[in-house]
Amino acid sequence: MTKAKQTTGPKPGQKAGSNSMWGGRFASGPAAIMAEINASIGFDKRLFAQDIAGSKAHAAMLAAQGIISKADAVAISKGLDTVKAEIAAGDFSFSTALEDIHMNVESRLKEVIGEPAGRLHTARSRNDQVATDMRLYVRDVVDALDAALTDLMRALAEKADAHHATIMPGFTHLQVAQPITFGHHCLAYVEMLSRDRGRLRDARARLNESPLGAAALAGTPYPIDRKATAKALGFAGPMRNSLDAVSARDYVLEVLAACAICSVTLSRMAEEIVLWTTAQFRFVKLSDKFTTGSSIMPQKRNPDAAELVRAKPGRILGAFMALAVVMKGLPLAYSKDMQEDKEPAFDAFDAVALAVAAMAGMVRDMEPNAEAMRAAAMTGYSTATDLADWLVRSLRMPFREAHHVTGRIVALAEKKAVRLDELSLADLQSVESRISREVFKVLSVEASVASRTSFGGTAPRNVKKAAVEWLKQLKDR
C-alpha cells in the first residue's frame, strides 16, 4: 500500500489535550484508551484515493452552486492533488490524534493551502463522507475482482480447449462414476466462476449510488447539487433517503457474501488440485512456482498455494458474519459501530483477490497427466452405464431391468478381477443371452465420452465448441 508514517501526538499548532475538529463543545481531549479505540486511521488510510476523489467532486460542486468561490475550489483541488501525491509516495505522516483519513487529509490540506481548506467541509459530514469513500472503494474492489475472475475463467477455458478430448474419470462421492474429459471438468469451473462474477456485478449495480450530500443524517440547507457529485464520481445517481445514505452497509455485506461464495468455488478447485497432485492420483503436476518442499523430507513437493486457497473461505465468511453481527441491532442513522465494517472487509477483499490470482497461476502452471487420468477412468467399471444404455437401445429392455442386468455383469467382472471390456462374450451372455458382440463398441472410455453429445455433455466436440465460445466471450473483458 503506502509507506506513509503514522504518529500519535497532536499535529503542529494543535494543543495537547484538545481536539480541534470537535470545536468548542469539548474542553479537553480523550483519554489515551479512548483515543486508541476511537481512531481508525490505522486501517482507513487505504481509502485516501477515494476520500480525495470525493472531496474534489464536492468542492467543484460547491463552487458551481456559488456556495464557495471558484478560486477556493481551484486551491482545494490543487491542494488535494498535492496531498494525494504525498500519501502515494509514502511522504505523509498520519496522525492518530486526527482519528481518520478524512481529518488527516483535511488537516494537511490546511497546511498546504491555508484558509480555503476550512470551506471544504461545507454541506457535508464525516458520515456521508465515509459512506461515499467506502462505496467508491468497494466498487473499485468489485471491478478488480471482475477482471481477475475473467482472467481465471480465460485460463480455464484455454486449458479446456487444449484438453477437450483428454479423458479422465468423473466422480460422484469421490468414487469413479463415468468417463469425462479434462476439458469438460475445467469448463464446469468456468460456469461456476461466471456465476460468482455475476453476483459481484449485480452487487455493484446496487451499490453504485452516491451518499454524498446526505450530510450527517438529514440532508443540508445549502443549495447543493447531489446529481452533479454523483455523476462526477461515476455513480448512477444520488441515494434517495439521507438516513439510508449514511447508515446503509448492506452493500458491503452483499459483496462479502458474493466473495464468500466465490471463495468456496475456489476452495473446491484447490481441493481437487491437492488431490490430483498426490502420488495416488498423479492427474496433474505443479511446477516449483506453486509448490514448496519439506524441511526434513527431501522428496516432498507440497501444493501449498492450493492448500492456502482452500483455507480462505473461513476468514472471508468470518468477515461477513462479523459485519452482519455489527449491523443487526443498529438503529438509524449512523453509529460508531459502523467503523468496524472496514478491517474485516479489507482483509476479506485482500484474501479473495489473492486467492483468485493464485488459482489463475496454478491453472496455467499445471500439466495434466493424460496417461494417468485415462488409466483411472478405466477403473471402477466406469462404462457400466454405457452397457445399461446399450441394453435399452439394442434389446429394448426397460432401463430398470437393464440396470439390474448390468449390476450382475459388474459383479461377474469383479469376481473375475477384469474390466467390463475384458469379459468374454460368453461371460456377458451367461447373464443375458441376447447380448451380441456389438456391445464391445460402447465399453471403451473413448466411446463413452464420445457418446455424451447431449447439450452440456462431455463429448469432445461439445467441449471444444463450448471452450471456443467461452474464449470468444472472455476476449478483452
GROMACS .gro file of C-alpha atoms in nm:
model
  477
    1MET     CA    1   0.000   0.000   0.000
    2THR     CA    2   0.179   0.316   0.119
    3LYS     CA    3   0.492   0.369   0.320
    4ALA     CA    4   0.338   0.669   0.497
    5LYS     CA    5   0.430   0.723   0.859
    6GLN     CA    6   0.187   0.728   1.150
    7THR     CA    7   0.214   0.941   1.464
    8THR     CA    8   0.012   0.950   1.782
    9GLY     CA    9   0.068   1.306   1.905
   10PRO     CA   10  -0.105   1.631   1.811
   11LYS     CA   11  -0.042   1.795   1.477
   12PRO     CA   12   0.173   2.110   1.465
   13GLY     CA   13  -0.019   2.401   1.614
   14GLN     CA   14  -0.269   2.173   1.791
   15LYS     CA   15  -0.277   2.192   2.172
   16ALA     CA   16  -0.207   1.870   2.353
   17GLY     CA   17  -0.516   1.751   2.536
   18SER     CA   18  -0.762   1.912   2.295
   19ASN     CA   19  -0.920   1.809   1.969
   20SER     CA   20  -0.973   2.091   1.723
   21MET     CA   21  -1.209   1.900   1.497
   22TRP     CA   22  -1.474   1.875   1.766
   23GLY     CA   23  -1.497   2.253   1.807
   24GLY     CA   24  -1.578   2.429   2.133
   25ARG     CA   25  -1.801   2.165   2.287
   26PHE     CA   26  -1.509   1.973   2.442
   27ALA     CA   27  -1.261   2.149   2.666
   28SER     CA   28  -1.016   1.861   2.687
   29GLY     CA   29  -0.905   1.567   2.477
   30PRO     CA   30  -0.996   1.200   2.514
   31ALA     CA   31  -0.833   0.955   2.750
   32ALA     CA   32  -0.549   0.755   2.597
   33ILE     CA   33  -0.756   0.437   2.574
   34MET     CA   34  -1.044   0.633   2.419
   35ALA     CA   35  -0.811   0.770   2.156
   36GLU     CA   36  -0.687   0.419   2.083
   37ILE     CA   37  -1.028   0.260   2.041
   38ASN     CA   38  -1.172   0.559   1.857
   39ALA     CA   39  -0.907   0.615   1.591
   40SER     CA   40  -0.945   0.438   1.258
   41ILE     CA   41  -0.655   0.587   1.066
   42GLY     CA   42  -0.453   0.268   1.112
   43PHE     CA   43  -0.678   0.093   0.862
   44ASP     CA   44  -0.893   0.352   0.684
   45LYS     CA   45  -0.588   0.526   0.539
   46ARG     CA   46  -0.622   0.288   0.246
   47LEU     CA   47  -0.929   0.495   0.148
   48PHE     CA   48  -0.717   0.802   0.074
   49ALA     CA   49  -0.768   0.798  -0.304
   50GLN     CA   50  -1.145   0.760  -0.270
   51ASP     CA   51  -1.159   1.025   0.003
   52ILE     CA   52  -0.973   1.276  -0.208
   53ALA     CA   53  -1.183   1.198  -0.516
   54GLY     CA   54  -1.499   1.263  -0.316
   55SER     CA   55  -1.361   1.588  -0.176
   56LYS     CA   56  -1.264   1.715  -0.520
   57ALA     CA   57  -1.610   1.641  -0.657
   58HIS     CA   58  -1.770   1.809  -0.354
   59ALA     CA   59  -1.556   2.122  -0.385
   60ALA     CA   60  -1.627   2.155  -0.757
   61MET     CA   61  -2.000   2.126  -0.689
   62LEU     CA   62  -1.987   2.384  -0.408
   63ALA     CA   63  -1.822   2.630  -0.646
   64ALA     CA   64  -2.067   2.556  -0.928
   65GLN     CA   65  -2.354   2.625  -0.688
   66GLY     CA   66  -2.198   2.952  -0.564
   67ILE     CA   67  -2.154   2.816  -0.211
   68ILE     CA   68  -1.777   2.871  -0.220
   69SER     CA   69  -1.573   3.076  -0.464
   70LYS     CA   70  -1.420   2.926  -0.776
   71ALA     CA   71  -1.079   3.041  -0.655
   72ASP     CA   72  -1.122   2.844  -0.333
   73ALA     CA   73  -1.234   2.538  -0.528
   74VAL     CA   74  -0.926   2.557  -0.751
   75ALA     CA   75  -0.698   2.591  -0.448
   76ILE     CA   76  -0.870   2.298  -0.277
   77SER     CA   77  -0.840   2.078  -0.584
   78LYS     CA   78  -0.471   2.153  -0.635
   79GLY     CA   79  -0.402   2.109  -0.265
   80LEU     CA   80  -0.577   1.773  -0.261
   81ASP     CA   81  -0.364   1.662  -0.555
   82THR     CA   82  -0.057   1.752  -0.351
   83VAL     CA   83  -0.182   1.556  -0.050
   84LYS     CA   84  -0.265   1.255  -0.268
   85ALA     CA   85   0.082   1.257  -0.420
   86GLU     CA   86   0.242   1.273  -0.074
   87ILE     CA   87   0.041   0.976   0.050
   88ALA     CA   88   0.108   0.773  -0.263
   89ALA     CA   89   0.480   0.842  -0.231
   90GLY     CA   90   0.486   0.747   0.139
   91ASP     CA   91   0.581   1.100   0.243
   92PHE     CA   92   0.272   1.167   0.454
   93SER     CA   93   0.261   1.148   0.833
   94PHE     CA   94  -0.073   1.013   0.952
   95SER     CA   95  -0.183   1.126   1.297
   96THR     CA   96  -0.384   0.907   1.531
   97ALA     CA   97  -0.495   1.224   1.710
   98LEU     CA   98  -0.685   1.319   1.394
   99GLU     CA   99  -0.868   0.986   1.408
  100ASP     CA  100  -0.940   0.905   1.046
  101ILE     CA  101  -0.843   0.955   0.684
  102HIS     CA  102  -1.089   1.243   0.642
  103MET     CA  103  -0.941   1.466   0.911
  104ASN     CA  104  -0.584   1.369   0.827
  105VAL     CA  105  -0.637   1.480   0.468
  106GLU     CA  106  -0.820   1.797   0.567
  107SER     CA  107  -0.559   1.891   0.826
  108ARG     CA  108  -0.277   1.850   0.576
  109LEU     CA  109  -0.479   2.040   0.315
  110LYS     CA  110  -0.499   2.335   0.555
  111GLU     CA  111  -0.122   2.328   0.595
  112VAL     CA  112  -0.082   2.328   0.217
  113ILE     CA  113  -0.339   2.593   0.112
  114GLY     CA  114  -0.445   2.768   0.432
  115GLU     CA  115  -0.791   2.917   0.492
  116PRO     CA  116  -0.974   2.777   0.184
  117ALA     CA  117  -0.932   2.427   0.329
  118GLY     CA  118  -1.179   2.517   0.603
  119ARG     CA  119  -1.455   2.566   0.345
  120LEU     CA  120  -1.429   2.214   0.203
  121HIS     CA  121  -1.646   2.057   0.473
  122THR     CA  122  -1.940   2.289   0.398
  123ALA     CA  123  -2.263   2.095   0.338
  124ARG     CA  124  -2.125   1.755   0.429
  125SER     CA  125  -2.043   1.538   0.730
  126ARG     CA  126  -1.794   1.268   0.800
  127ASN     CA  127  -2.099   1.039   0.798
  128ASP     CA  128  -2.176   1.087   0.429
  129GLN     CA  129  -1.805   1.125   0.356
  130VAL     CA  130  -1.710   0.781   0.488
  131ALA     CA  131  -2.018   0.625   0.328
  132THR     CA  132  -1.908   0.771  -0.006
  133ASP     CA  133  -1.547   0.662   0.039
  134MET     CA  134  -1.649   0.308   0.126
  135ARG     CA  135  -1.886   0.276  -0.170
  136LEU     CA  136  -1.614   0.401  -0.404
  137TYR     CA  137  -1.364   0.160  -0.250
  138VAL     CA  138  -1.594  -0.143  -0.266
  139ARG     CA  139  -1.681  -0.054  -0.625
  140ASP     CA  140  -1.309  -0.049  -0.709
  141VAL     CA  141  -1.268  -0.386  -0.536
  142VAL     CA  142  -1.551  -0.537  -0.738
  143ASP     CA  143  -1.406  -0.404  -1.063
  144ALA     CA  144  -1.065  -0.551  -0.981
  145LEU     CA  145  -1.219  -0.886  -0.885
  146ASP     CA  146  -1.425  -0.886  -1.204
  147ALA     CA  147  -1.108  -0.852  -1.410
  148ALA     CA  148  -0.926  -1.117  -1.203
  149LEU     CA  149  -1.213  -1.367  -1.230
  150THR     CA  150  -1.230  -1.308  -1.604
  151ASP     CA  151  -0.860  -1.389  -1.626
  152LEU     CA  152  -0.908  -1.710  -1.426
  153MET     CA  153  -1.203  -1.812  -1.643
  154ARG     CA  154  -0.990  -1.748  -1.951
  155ALA     CA  155  -0.710  -1.966  -1.812
  156LEU     CA  156  -0.957  -2.250  -1.752
  157ALA     CA  157  -1.116  -2.212  -2.094
  158GLU     CA  158  -0.772  -2.225  -2.257
  159LYS     CA  159  -0.697  -2.544  -2.066
  160ALA     CA  160  -1.032  -2.686  -2.170
  161ASP     CA  161  -0.967  -2.607  -2.533
  162ALA     CA  162  -0.626  -2.774  -2.522
  163HIS     CA  163  -0.763  -3.083  -2.343
  164HIS     CA  164  -1.113  -3.113  -2.487
  165ALA     CA  165  -1.051  -3.482  -2.564
  166THR     CA  166  -0.823  -3.574  -2.271
  167ILE     CA  167  -1.006  -3.848  -2.082
  168MET     CA  168  -1.032  -3.855  -1.705
  169PRO     CA  169  -1.269  -4.014  -1.455
  170GLY     CA  170  -1.573  -3.823  -1.341
  171PHE     CA  171  -1.656  -3.879  -0.977
  172THR     CA  172  -1.957  -3.895  -0.750
  173HIS     CA  173  -1.895  -3.949  -0.380
  174LEU     CA  174  -1.525  -3.934  -0.483
  175GLN     CA  175  -1.579  -4.275  -0.644
  176VAL     CA  176  -1.515  -4.328  -1.016
  177ALA     CA  177  -1.852  -4.278  -1.184
  178GLN     CA  178  -1.828  -4.221  -1.561
  179PRO     CA  179  -1.553  -4.113  -1.800
  180ILE     CA  180  -1.542  -3.743  -1.884
  181THR     CA  181  -1.282  -3.515  -2.038
  182PHE     CA  182  -1.043  -3.289  -1.853
  183GLY     CA  183  -1.167  -3.001  -2.064
  184HIS     CA  184  -1.522  -3.067  -1.951
  185HIS     CA  185  -1.408  -3.058  -1.589
  186CYS     CA  186  -1.232  -2.725  -1.644
  187LEU     CA  187  -1.540  -2.575  -1.807
  188ALA     CA  188  -1.752  -2.672  -1.505
  189TYR     CA  189  -1.546  -2.424  -1.305
  190VAL     CA  190  -1.577  -2.162  -1.578
  191GLU     CA  191  -1.955  -2.186  -1.539
  192MET     CA  192  -1.932  -2.165  -1.159
  193LEU     CA  193  -1.699  -1.868  -1.171
  194SER     CA  194  -1.923  -1.692  -1.422
  195ARG     CA  195  -2.199  -1.703  -1.160
  196ASP     CA  196  -1.958  -1.574  -0.896
  197ARG     CA  197  -1.869  -1.288  -1.128
  198GLY     CA  198  -2.236  -1.228  -1.199
  199ARG     CA  199  -2.315  -1.196  -0.829
  200LEU     CA  200  -2.042  -0.934  -0.793
  201ARG     CA  201  -2.171  -0.744  -1.096
  202ASP     CA  202  -2.524  -0.749  -0.955
  203ALA     CA  203  -2.394  -0.618  -0.623
  204ARG     CA  204  -2.202  -0.343  -0.799
  205ALA     CA  205  -2.515  -0.221  -0.974
  206ARG     CA  206  -2.697  -0.192  -0.641
  207LEU     CA  207  -2.412  -0.019  -0.454
  208ASN     CA  208  -2.350   0.235  -0.729
  209GLU     CA  209  -2.547   0.520  -0.572
  210SER     CA  210  -2.396   0.825  -0.407
  211PRO     CA  211  -2.447   0.907  -0.036
  212LEU     CA  212  -2.259   1.238  -0.072
  213GLY     CA  213  -2.472   1.533   0.030
  214ALA     CA  214  -2.679   1.340   0.283
  215ALA     CA  215  -2.461   1.517   0.542
  216ALA     CA  216  -2.491   1.386   0.899
  217LEU     CA  217  -2.833   1.222   0.850
  218ALA     CA  218  -3.093   1.482   0.749
  219GLY     CA  219  -2.954   1.649   0.440
  220THR     CA  220  -2.839   2.011   0.429
  221PRO     CA  221  -2.993   2.358   0.390
  222TYR     CA  222  -2.728   2.455   0.133
  223PRO     CA  223  -2.840   2.451  -0.233
  224ILE     CA  224  -2.617   2.158  -0.328
  225ASP     CA  225  -2.641   1.953  -0.648
  226ARG     CA  226  -2.618   1.587  -0.546
  227LYS     CA  227  -2.671   1.470  -0.903
  228ALA     CA  228  -2.358   1.658  -1.009
  229THR     CA  229  -2.138   1.498  -0.744
  230ALA     CA  230  -2.286   1.155  -0.817
  231LYS     CA  231  -2.208   1.196  -1.187
  232ALA     CA  232  -1.856   1.324  -1.117
  233LEU     CA  233  -1.782   1.014  -0.909
  234GLY     CA  234  -1.928   0.770  -1.161
  235PHE     CA  235  -2.237   0.682  -0.958
  236ALA     CA  236  -2.567   0.610  -1.131
  237GLY     CA  237  -2.728   0.880  -0.916
  238PRO     CA  238  -2.769   1.002  -0.557
  239MET     CA  239  -2.929   0.788  -0.287
  240ARG     CA  240  -3.288   0.895  -0.230
  241ASN     CA  241  -3.301   0.899   0.151
  242SER     CA  242  -3.044   1.074   0.368
  243LEU     CA  243  -3.093   0.839   0.664
  244ASP     CA  244  -3.038   0.536   0.445
  245ALA     CA  245  -2.743   0.700   0.272
  246VAL     CA  246  -2.532   0.735   0.586
  247SER     CA  247  -2.641   0.417   0.766
  248ALA     CA  248  -2.652   0.152   0.491
  249ARG     CA  249  -2.380  -0.111   0.489
  250ASP     CA  250  -2.579  -0.384   0.318
  251TYR     CA  251  -2.374  -0.327   0.003
  252VAL     CA  252  -2.060  -0.432   0.193
  253LEU     CA  253  -2.246  -0.738   0.323
  254GLU     CA  254  -2.365  -0.825  -0.025
  255VAL     CA  255  -2.017  -0.805  -0.176
  256LEU     CA  256  -1.875  -1.002   0.117
  257ALA     CA  257  -2.142  -1.267   0.060
  258ALA     CA  258  -2.052  -1.285  -0.308
  259CYS     CA  259  -1.684  -1.310  -0.213
  260ALA     CA  260  -1.759  -1.585   0.036
  261ILE     CA  261  -1.945  -1.789  -0.227
  262CYS     CA  262  -1.664  -1.728  -0.474
  263SER     CA  263  -1.409  -1.840  -0.217
  264VAL     CA  264  -1.600  -2.167  -0.181
  265THR     CA  265  -1.574  -2.220  -0.558
  266LEU     CA  266  -1.201  -2.152  -0.539
  267SER     CA  267  -1.166  -2.381  -0.239
  268ARG     CA  268  -1.330  -2.669  -0.426
  269MET     CA  269  -1.088  -2.618  -0.714
  270ALA     CA  270  -0.799  -2.604  -0.471
  271GLU     CA  271  -0.905  -2.928  -0.304
  272GLU     CA  272  -0.908  -3.105  -0.638
  273ILE     CA  273  -0.561  -2.975  -0.719
  274VAL     CA  274  -0.442  -3.103  -0.381
  275LEU     CA  275  -0.588  -3.447  -0.459
  276TRP     CA  276  -0.475  -3.453  -0.820
  277THR     CA  277  -0.111  -3.380  -0.732
  278THR     CA  278  -0.084  -3.672  -0.488
  279ALA     CA  279   0.107  -3.987  -0.578
  280GLN     CA  280  -0.221  -4.174  -0.552
  281PHE     CA  281  -0.387  -3.966  -0.827
  282ARG     CA  282  -0.100  -3.820  -1.036
  283PHE     CA  283  -0.355  -3.638  -1.252
  284VAL     CA  284  -0.164  -3.310  -1.270
  285LYS     CA  285   0.177  -3.172  -1.184
  286LEU     CA  286   0.256  -2.825  -1.049
  287SER     CA  287   0.597  -2.674  -1.104
  288ASP     CA  288   0.825  -2.525  -0.841
  289LYS     CA  289   0.642  -2.194  -0.890
  290PHE     CA  290   0.339  -2.317  -0.695
  291THR     CA  291   0.478  -2.585  -0.465
  292THR     CA  292   0.710  -2.596  -0.165
  293GLY     CA  293   0.944  -2.851  -0.015
  294SER     CA  294   0.984  -3.003   0.328
  295SER     CA  295   1.248  -2.912   0.584
  296ILE     CA  296   1.302  -3.281   0.665
  297MET     CA  297   1.168  -3.487   0.372
  298PRO     CA  298   1.365  -3.404   0.057
  299GLN     CA  299   1.126  -3.587  -0.175
  300LYS     CA  300   0.822  -3.375  -0.091
  301ARG     CA  301   0.651  -3.136  -0.333
  302ASN     CA  302   0.368  -2.977  -0.138
  303PRO     CA  303   0.080  -2.793  -0.310
  304ASP     CA  304   0.087  -2.515  -0.051
  305ALA     CA  305  -0.065  -2.250  -0.276
  306ALA     CA  306  -0.371  -2.469  -0.333
  307GLU     CA  307  -0.395  -2.551   0.037
  308LEU     CA  308  -0.389  -2.183   0.131
  309VAL     CA  309  -0.660  -2.103  -0.124
  310ARG     CA  310  -0.861  -2.390   0.024
  311ALA     CA  311  -0.838  -2.223   0.366
  312LYS     CA  312  -0.957  -1.875   0.261
  313PRO     CA  313  -1.336  -1.923   0.296
  314GLY     CA  314  -1.305  -1.926   0.676
  315ARG     CA  315  -1.177  -1.572   0.706
  316ILE     CA  316  -1.395  -1.439   0.421
  317LEU     CA  317  -1.716  -1.587   0.561
  318GLY     CA  318  -1.597  -1.468   0.903
  319ALA     CA  319  -1.582  -1.112   0.773
  320PHE     CA  320  -1.940  -1.139   0.650
  321MET     CA  321  -2.055  -1.273   0.986
  322ALA     CA  322  -1.863  -1.007   1.178
  323LEU     CA  323  -2.028  -0.722   0.987
  324ALA     CA  324  -2.372  -0.885   0.998
  325VAL     CA  325  -2.346  -0.904   1.376
  326VAL     CA  326  -2.232  -0.540   1.396
  327MET     CA  327  -2.525  -0.420   1.186
  328LYS     CA  328  -2.803  -0.644   1.314
  329GLY     CA  329  -2.920  -0.421   1.602
  330LEU     CA  330  -2.818  -0.070   1.497
  331PRO     CA  331  -3.088   0.196   1.495
  332LEU     CA  332  -3.084   0.462   1.224
  333ALA     CA  333  -2.878   0.650   1.138
  334TYR     CA  334  -2.501   0.643   1.188
  335SER     CA  335  -2.336   0.479   1.489
  336LYS     CA  336  -1.966   0.446   1.558
  337ASP     CA  337  -2.012   0.068   1.547
  338MET     CA  338  -2.002   0.106   1.169
  339GLN     CA  339  -1.632   0.179   1.192
  340GLU     CA  340  -1.600  -0.197   1.242
  341ASP     CA  341  -1.708  -0.255   0.882
  342LYS     CA  342  -1.365  -0.186   0.740
  343GLU     CA  343  -1.097  -0.412   0.886
  344PRO     CA  344  -1.278  -0.743   0.825
  345ALA     CA  345  -1.394  -0.629   0.481
  346PHE     CA  346  -1.048  -0.512   0.380
  347ASP     CA  347  -0.899  -0.841   0.495
  348ALA     CA  348  -1.163  -1.044   0.309
  349PHE     CA  349  -1.125  -0.845  -0.012
  350ASP     CA  350  -0.748  -0.889   0.001
  351ALA     CA  351  -0.787  -1.260   0.067
  352VAL     CA  352  -1.023  -1.333  -0.220
  353ALA     CA  353  -0.815  -1.122  -0.462
  354LEU     CA  354  -0.503  -1.317  -0.367
  355ALA     CA  355  -0.686  -1.650  -0.396
  356VAL     CA  356  -0.817  -1.571  -0.745
  357ALA     CA  357  -0.473  -1.463  -0.864
  358ALA     CA  358  -0.308  -1.772  -0.714
  359MET     CA  359  -0.564  -2.002  -0.873
  360ALA     CA  360  -0.516  -1.844  -1.216
  361GLY     CA  361  -0.144  -1.901  -1.179
  362MET     CA  362  -0.191  -2.265  -1.080
  363VAL     CA  363  -0.433  -2.337  -1.364
  364ARG     CA  364  -0.186  -2.204  -1.620
  365ASP     CA  365   0.101  -2.385  -1.449
  366MET     CA  366  -0.048  -2.731  -1.402
  367GLU     CA  367   0.032  -3.003  -1.654
  368PRO     CA  368  -0.227  -3.281  -1.688
  369ASN     CA  369  -0.101  -3.642  -1.690
  370ALA     CA  370  -0.322  -3.781  -1.967
  371GLU     CA  371  -0.198  -4.137  -1.925
  372ALA     CA  372  -0.271  -4.149  -1.551
  373MET     CA  373  -0.612  -3.989  -1.594
  374ARG     CA  374  -0.715  -4.230  -1.869
  375ALA     CA  375  -0.598  -4.527  -1.663
  376ALA     CA  376  -0.805  -4.405  -1.369
  377ALA     CA  377  -1.106  -4.353  -1.595
  378MET     CA  378  -1.089  -4.720  -1.691
  379THR     CA  379  -1.122  -4.835  -1.329
  380GLY     CA  380  -1.433  -4.874  -1.121
  381TYR     CA  381  -1.642  -5.014  -1.410
  382SER     CA  382  -1.695  -4.659  -1.530
  383THR     CA  383  -1.867  -4.768  -1.853
  384ALA     CA  384  -2.137  -4.966  -1.674
  385THR     CA  385  -2.397  -4.702  -1.758
  386ASP     CA  386  -2.297  -4.730  -2.125
  387LEU     CA  387  -2.365  -5.103  -2.104
  388ALA     CA  388  -2.707  -5.040  -1.949
  389ASP     CA  389  -2.787  -4.783  -2.218
  390TRP     CA  390  -2.686  -5.033  -2.488
  391LEU     CA  391  -2.925  -5.290  -2.340
  392VAL     CA  392  -3.205  -5.034  -2.352
  393ARG     CA  393  -3.131  -4.922  -2.709
  394SER     CA  394  -3.042  -5.258  -2.865
  395LEU     CA  395  -3.258  -5.504  -2.672
  396ARG     CA  396  -3.549  -5.268  -2.595
  397MET     CA  397  -3.504  -5.356  -2.232
  398PRO     CA  398  -3.666  -5.128  -1.968
  399PHE     CA  399  -3.395  -4.922  -1.803
  400ARG     CA  400  -3.462  -5.061  -1.456
  401GLU     CA  401  -3.419  -5.414  -1.587
  402ALA     CA  402  -3.107  -5.308  -1.780
  403HIS     CA  403  -2.970  -5.156  -1.462
  404HIS     CA  404  -3.023  -5.488  -1.281
  405VAL     CA  405  -2.863  -5.693  -1.560
  406THR     CA  406  -2.565  -5.458  -1.575
  407GLY     CA  407  -2.522  -5.487  -1.199
  408ARG     CA  408  -2.497  -5.866  -1.232
  409ILE     CA  409  -2.240  -5.828  -1.512
  410VAL     CA  410  -2.036  -5.588  -1.297
  411ALA     CA  411  -2.044  -5.842  -1.014
  412LEU     CA  412  -1.915  -6.107  -1.255
  413ALA     CA  413  -1.633  -5.881  -1.375
  414GLU     CA  414  -1.546  -5.801  -1.016
  415LYS     CA  415  -1.532  -6.172  -0.933
  416LYS     CA  416  -1.302  -6.235  -1.229
  417ALA     CA  417  -1.096  -5.920  -1.147
  418VAL     CA  418  -1.129  -5.782  -1.501
  419ARG     CA  419  -1.273  -5.470  -1.665
  420LEU     CA  420  -1.609  -5.486  -1.841
  421ASP     CA  421  -1.444  -5.474  -2.182
  422GLU     CA  422  -1.219  -5.765  -2.077
  423LEU     CA  423  -1.513  -6.000  -2.020
  424SER     CA  424  -1.573  -6.253  -2.298
  425LEU     CA  425  -1.893  -6.256  -2.500
  426ALA     CA  426  -1.973  -6.586  -2.332
  427ASP     CA  427  -1.935  -6.423  -1.993
  428LEU     CA  428  -2.180  -6.150  -2.092
  429GLN     CA  429  -2.426  -6.395  -2.245
  430SER     CA  430  -2.418  -6.603  -1.928
  431VAL     CA  431  -2.606  -6.316  -1.768
  432GLU     CA  432  -2.812  -6.202  -2.069
  433SER     CA  433  -2.823  -6.439  -2.369
  434ARG     CA  434  -2.928  -6.173  -2.620
  435ILE     CA  435  -2.609  -5.965  -2.583
  436SER     CA  436  -2.413  -5.955  -2.910
  437ARG     CA  437  -2.054  -5.868  -2.997
  438GLU     CA  438  -2.173  -5.515  -3.086
  439VAL     CA  439  -2.175  -5.435  -2.714
  440PHE     CA  440  -1.796  -5.406  -2.709
  441LYS     CA  441  -1.820  -5.090  -2.920
  442VAL     CA  442  -1.963  -4.899  -2.624
  443LEU     CA  443  -1.744  -5.033  -2.345
  444SER     CA  444  -1.429  -4.826  -2.406
  445VAL     CA  445  -1.382  -4.495  -2.226
  446GLU     CA  446  -1.334  -4.320  -2.561
  447ALA     CA  447  -1.669  -4.449  -2.686
  448SER     CA  448  -1.831  -4.347  -2.361
  449VAL     CA  449  -1.725  -3.983  -2.372
  450ALA     CA  450  -1.789  -3.958  -2.746
  451SER     CA  451  -2.149  -4.071  -2.695
  452ARG     CA  452  -2.232  -3.796  -2.446
  453THR     CA  453  -2.345  -3.549  -2.710
  454SER     CA  454  -2.647  -3.403  -2.530
  455PHE     CA  455  -2.629  -3.030  -2.466
  456GLY     CA  456  -2.382  -2.972  -2.186
  457GLY     CA  457  -2.241  -3.323  -2.218
  458THR     CA  458  -1.876  -3.428  -2.209
  459ALA     CA  459  -1.835  -3.533  -2.574
  460PRO     CA  460  -1.507  -3.383  -2.702
  461ARG     CA  461  -1.682  -3.194  -2.982
  462ASN     CA  462  -1.917  -3.038  -2.724
  463VAL     CA  463  -1.625  -2.939  -2.504
  464LYS     CA  464  -1.429  -2.791  -2.793
  465LYS     CA  465  -1.727  -2.585  -2.904
  466ALA     CA  466  -1.800  -2.463  -2.550
  467ALA     CA  467  -1.436  -2.372  -2.484
  468VAL     CA  468  -1.415  -2.171  -2.806
  469GLU     CA  469  -1.740  -1.993  -2.722
  470TRP     CA  470  -1.616  -1.902  -2.375
  471LEU     CA  471  -1.283  -1.776  -2.507
  472LYS     CA  472  -1.471  -1.557  -2.751
  473GLN     CA  473  -1.690  -1.419  -2.470
  474LEU     CA  474  -1.394  -1.359  -2.241
  475LYS     CA  475  -1.178  -1.185  -2.501
  476ASP     CA  476  -1.085  -0.834  -2.385
  477ARG     CA  477  -1.339  -0.842  -2.098
   0.00000   0.00000   0.00000
